[in-house]
Amino acid sequence: NFFILGWFFFVRRSNIPNYWEWFYYISFYRYTFEGFFVNEFEGTTFGCDRRESGECDCFVPDLNNNCKIEGEEILIEYGYEDVNKWGWFGVVIAFALLFHFIFYVLLRVFNTGER
């Protein structure tokens, strides 16, 4: 499947080779994943446990050392702080309309009407 090549949402853009970077921008998986990611982490707070030594035991580096992680810190860590979730939703809808249009054109061109 050609579109599986566009699963670059698992890889940070800075780690994608230059010759594949164009595919990062046309991958509809990217817009879906990043929009979902921002929707889930924006405006949230996660508490962390304290170890016996008094250090915080967080799943990502605690930037403020106050034993809680803000969702915005996670977005910054992954490089999604500038993602507009509604803009990305619009891009996903545009991809869906584009695919429907392409499929319609292909059906009109290649359909013989015979069974």
PDB file of C-alpha atoms in Angstrom:
ATOM      1  CA  ASN A   1       0.000   0.000   0.000  1.00  0.00           C
ATOM      2  CA  PHE A   2       1.424   3.325  -1.107  1.00  0.00           C
ATOM      3  CA  PHE A   3      -0.061   5.248   1.830  1.00  0.00           C
ATOM      4  CA  ILE A   4       1.661   3.102   4.436  1.00  0.00           C
ATOM      5  CA  LEU A   5       4.869   4.848   3.388  1.00  0.00           C
ATOM      6  CA  GLY A   6       3.420   8.023   4.870  1.00  0.00           C
ATOM      7  CA  TRP A   7       3.268   6.743   8.428  1.00  0.00           C
ATOM      8  CA  PHE A   8       5.835   9.319   9.474  1.00  0.00           C
ATOM      9  CA  PHE A   9       3.807  10.359  12.508  1.00  0.00           C
ATOM     10  CA  PHE A  10       5.884   7.792  14.412  1.00  0.00           C
ATOM     11  CA  VAL A  11       9.035   9.715  13.515  1.00  0.00           C
ATOM     12  CA  ARG A  12       9.829  13.301  14.393  1.00  0.00           C
ATOM     13  CA  ARG A  13      10.164  15.546  11.364  1.00  0.00           C
ATOM     14  CA  SER A  14      13.759  16.368  12.309  1.00  0.00           C
ATOM     15  CA  ASN A  15      14.630  12.648  12.008  1.00  0.00           C
ATOM     16  CA  ILE A  16      13.128  12.163   8.546  1.00  0.00           C
ATOM     17  CA  PRO A  17      15.671  12.131   5.703  1.00  0.00           C
ATOM     18  CA  ASN A  18      15.465  15.145   3.389  1.00  0.00           C
ATOM     19  CA  TYR A  19      14.426  13.039   0.399  1.00  0.00           C
ATOM     20  CA  TRP A  20      11.324  11.767   2.314  1.00  0.00           C
ATOM     21  CA  GLU A  21      10.319  15.073   3.880  1.00  0.00           C
ATOM     22  CA  TRP A  22       7.826  15.896   1.088  1.00  0.00           C
ATOM     23  CA  PHE A  23       5.933  12.703   1.939  1.00  0.00           C
ATOM     24  CA  TYR A  24       5.580  13.883   5.525  1.00  0.00           C
ATOM     25  CA  TYR A  25       3.493  16.829   4.310  1.00  0.00           C
ATOM     26  CA  ILE A  26       1.149  14.848   2.042  1.00  0.00           C
ATOM     27  CA  SER A  27       0.481  12.034   4.514  1.00  0.00           C
ATOM     28  CA  PHE A  28      -3.092  12.202   5.792  1.00  0.00           C
ATOM     29  CA  TYR A  29      -2.043  10.013   8.718  1.00  0.00           C
ATOM     30  CA  ARG A  30       0.096  12.876   9.975  1.00  0.00           C
ATOM     31  CA  TYR A  31      -2.785  15.329  10.174  1.00  0.00           C
ATOM     32  CA  THR A  32      -5.064  12.806  11.860  1.00  0.00           C
ATOM     33  CA  PHE A  33      -2.495  11.761  14.449  1.00  0.00           C
ATOM     34  CA  GLU A  34      -1.239  15.250  15.286  1.00  0.00           C
ATOM     35  CA  GLY A  35      -4.769  16.621  15.612  1.00  0.00           C
ATOM     36  CA  PHE A  36      -5.732  13.743  17.892  1.00  0.00           C
ATOM     37  CA  PHE A  37      -2.542  14.176  19.923  1.00  0.00           C
ATOM     38  CA  VAL A  38      -3.187  17.886  20.503  1.00  0.00           C
ATOM     39  CA  ASN A  39      -6.855  17.252  21.290  1.00  0.00           C
ATOM     40  CA  GLU A  40      -5.936  14.745  23.997  1.00  0.00           C
ATOM     41  CA  PHE A  41      -3.049  16.601  25.667  1.00  0.00           C
ATOM     42  CA  GLU A  42      -3.978  20.279  25.354  1.00  0.00           C
ATOM     43  CA  GLY A  43      -5.131  21.689  28.692  1.00  0.00           C
ATOM     44  CA  THR A  44      -4.478  18.524  30.710  1.00  0.00           C
ATOM     45  CA  THR A  45      -2.342  17.900  33.780  1.00  0.00           C
ATOM     46  CA  PHE A  46      -0.837  14.582  34.838  1.00  0.00           C
ATOM     47  CA  GLY A  47       0.353  13.965  38.371  1.00  0.00           C
ATOM     48  CA  CYS A  48       3.567  12.063  39.022  1.00  0.00           C
ATOM     49  CA  ASP A  49       4.548   9.864  41.944  1.00  0.00           C
ATOM     50  CA  ARG A  50       7.380  10.815  44.255  1.00  0.00           C
ATOM     51  CA  ARG A  51      10.128   8.323  44.947  1.00  0.00           C
ATOM     52  CA  GLU A  52      11.393   7.724  48.469  1.00  0.00           C
ATOM     53  CA  SER A  53      14.338   9.959  47.636  1.00  0.00           C
ATOM     54  CA  GLY A  54      11.932  12.846  46.979  1.00  0.00           C
ATOM     55  CA  GLU A  55      12.488  12.890  43.216  1.00  0.00           C
ATOM     56  CA  CYS A  56       9.548  12.892  40.858  1.00  0.00           C
ATOM     57  CA  ASP A  57       8.888   9.723  38.892  1.00  0.00           C
ATOM     58  CA  CYS A  58       7.345  11.076  35.671  1.00  0.00           C
ATOM     59  CA  PHE A  59       7.037   9.384  32.288  1.00  0.00           C
ATOM     60  CA  VAL A  60       8.584  12.419  30.556  1.00  0.00           C
ATOM     61  CA  PRO A  61      11.131  14.877  31.975  1.00  0.00           C
ATOM     62  CA  ASP A  62       9.431  17.136  34.537  1.00  0.00           C
ATOM     63  CA  LEU A  63      10.462  20.579  33.325  1.00  0.00           C
ATOM     64  CA  ASN A  64       9.362  22.436  36.460  1.00  0.00           C
ATOM     65  CA  ASN A  65      10.227  19.724  39.030  1.00  0.00           C
ATOM     66  CA  ASN A  66       6.825  20.065  40.709  1.00  0.00           C
ATOM     67  CA  CYS A  67       5.689  16.442  40.237  1.00  0.00           C
ATOM     68  CA  LYS A  68       3.116  17.192  37.612  1.00  0.00           C
ATOM     69  CA  ILE A  69       3.265  17.309  33.856  1.00  0.00           C
ATOM     70  CA  GLU A  70       1.219  19.773  31.839  1.00  0.00           C
ATOM     71  CA  GLY A  71      -0.143  18.569  28.522  1.00  0.00           C
ATOM     72  CA  GLU A  72       1.531  21.522  26.825  1.00  0.00           C
ATOM     73  CA  GLU A  73       4.922  20.231  28.032  1.00  0.00           C
ATOM     74  CA  ILE A  74       4.225  16.939  26.269  1.00  0.00           C
ATOM     75  CA  LEU A  75       3.237  18.794  23.095  1.00  0.00           C
ATOM     76  CA  ILE A  76       6.491  20.769  23.242  1.00  0.00           C
ATOM     77  CA  GLU A  77       8.485  17.574  23.842  1.00  0.00           C
ATOM     78  CA  TYR A  78       7.041  16.029  20.665  1.00  0.00           C
ATOM     79  CA  GLY A  79       7.126  19.243  18.623  1.00  0.00           C
ATOM     80  CA  TYR A  80       3.339  19.639  18.282  1.00  0.00           C
ATOM     81  CA  GLU A  81       2.964  22.969  20.072  1.00  0.00           C
ATOM     82  CA  ASP A  82       2.049  24.797  16.828  1.00  0.00           C
ATOM     83  CA  VAL A  83      -0.536  22.277  15.602  1.00  0.00           C
ATOM     84  CA  ASN A  84      -4.004  23.695  14.957  1.00  0.00           C
ATOM     85  CA  LYS A  85      -6.323  20.740  15.598  1.00  0.00           C
ATOM     86  CA  TRP A  86      -9.261  22.291  13.725  1.00  0.00           C
ATOM     87  CA  GLY A  87      -7.033  23.212  10.799  1.00  0.00           C
ATOM     88  CA  TRP A  88      -5.756  19.633  10.669  1.00  0.00           C
ATOM     89  CA  PHE A  89      -9.380  18.388  10.871  1.00  0.00           C
ATOM     90  CA  GLY A  90     -10.103  20.503   7.787  1.00  0.00           C
ATOM     91  CA  VAL A  91      -7.123  18.961   6.000  1.00  0.00           C
ATOM     92  CA  VAL A  92      -8.409  15.446   6.790  1.00  0.00           C
ATOM     93  CA  ILE A  93     -11.862  16.376   5.416  1.00  0.00           C
ATOM     94  CA  ALA A  94     -10.190  17.807   2.296  1.00  0.00           C
ATOM     95  CA  PHE A  95      -8.270  14.539   1.816  1.00  0.00           C
ATOM     96  CA  ALA A  96     -11.530  12.575   2.133  1.00  0.00           C
ATOM     97  CA  LEU A  97     -13.231  14.774  -0.473  1.00  0.00           C
ATOM     98  CA  LEU A  98     -10.211  14.497  -2.770  1.00  0.00           C
ATOM     99  CA  PHE A  99     -10.199  10.692  -2.534  1.00  0.00           C
ATOM    100  CA  HIS A 100     -13.951  10.558  -3.192  1.00  0.00           C
ATOM    101  CA  PHE A 101     -13.521  12.804  -6.239  1.00  0.00           C
ATOM    102  CA  ILE A 102     -10.645  10.717  -7.604  1.00  0.00           C
ATOM    103  CA  PHE A 103     -12.648   7.522  -7.095  1.00  0.00           C
ATOM    104  CA  TYR A 104     -15.675   9.075  -8.840  1.00  0.00           C
ATOM    105  CA  VAL A 105     -13.563  10.120 -11.828  1.00  0.00           C
ATOM    106  CA  LEU A 106     -11.986   6.671 -12.059  1.00  0.00           C
ATOM    107  CA  LEU A 107     -15.412   5.024 -11.964  1.00  0.00           C
ATOM    108  CA  ARG A 108     -16.743   7.333 -14.683  1.00  0.00           C
ATOM    109  CA  VAL A 109     -13.719   6.802 -16.916  1.00  0.00           C
ATOM    110  CA  PHE A 110     -13.246   3.050 -16.520  1.00  0.00           C
ATOM    111  CA  ASN A 111     -16.809   1.820 -15.940  1.00  0.00           C
ATOM    112  CA  THR A 112     -18.115   0.079 -19.046  1.00  0.00           C
ATOM    113  CA  GLY A 113     -21.625  -0.457 -17.690  1.00  0.00           C
ATOM    114  CA  GLU A 114     -21.422  -4.178 -18.422  1.00  0.00           C
ATOM    115  CA  ARG A 115     -21.579  -6.970 -15.885  1.00  0.00           C
TER     116      ARG A 115
END
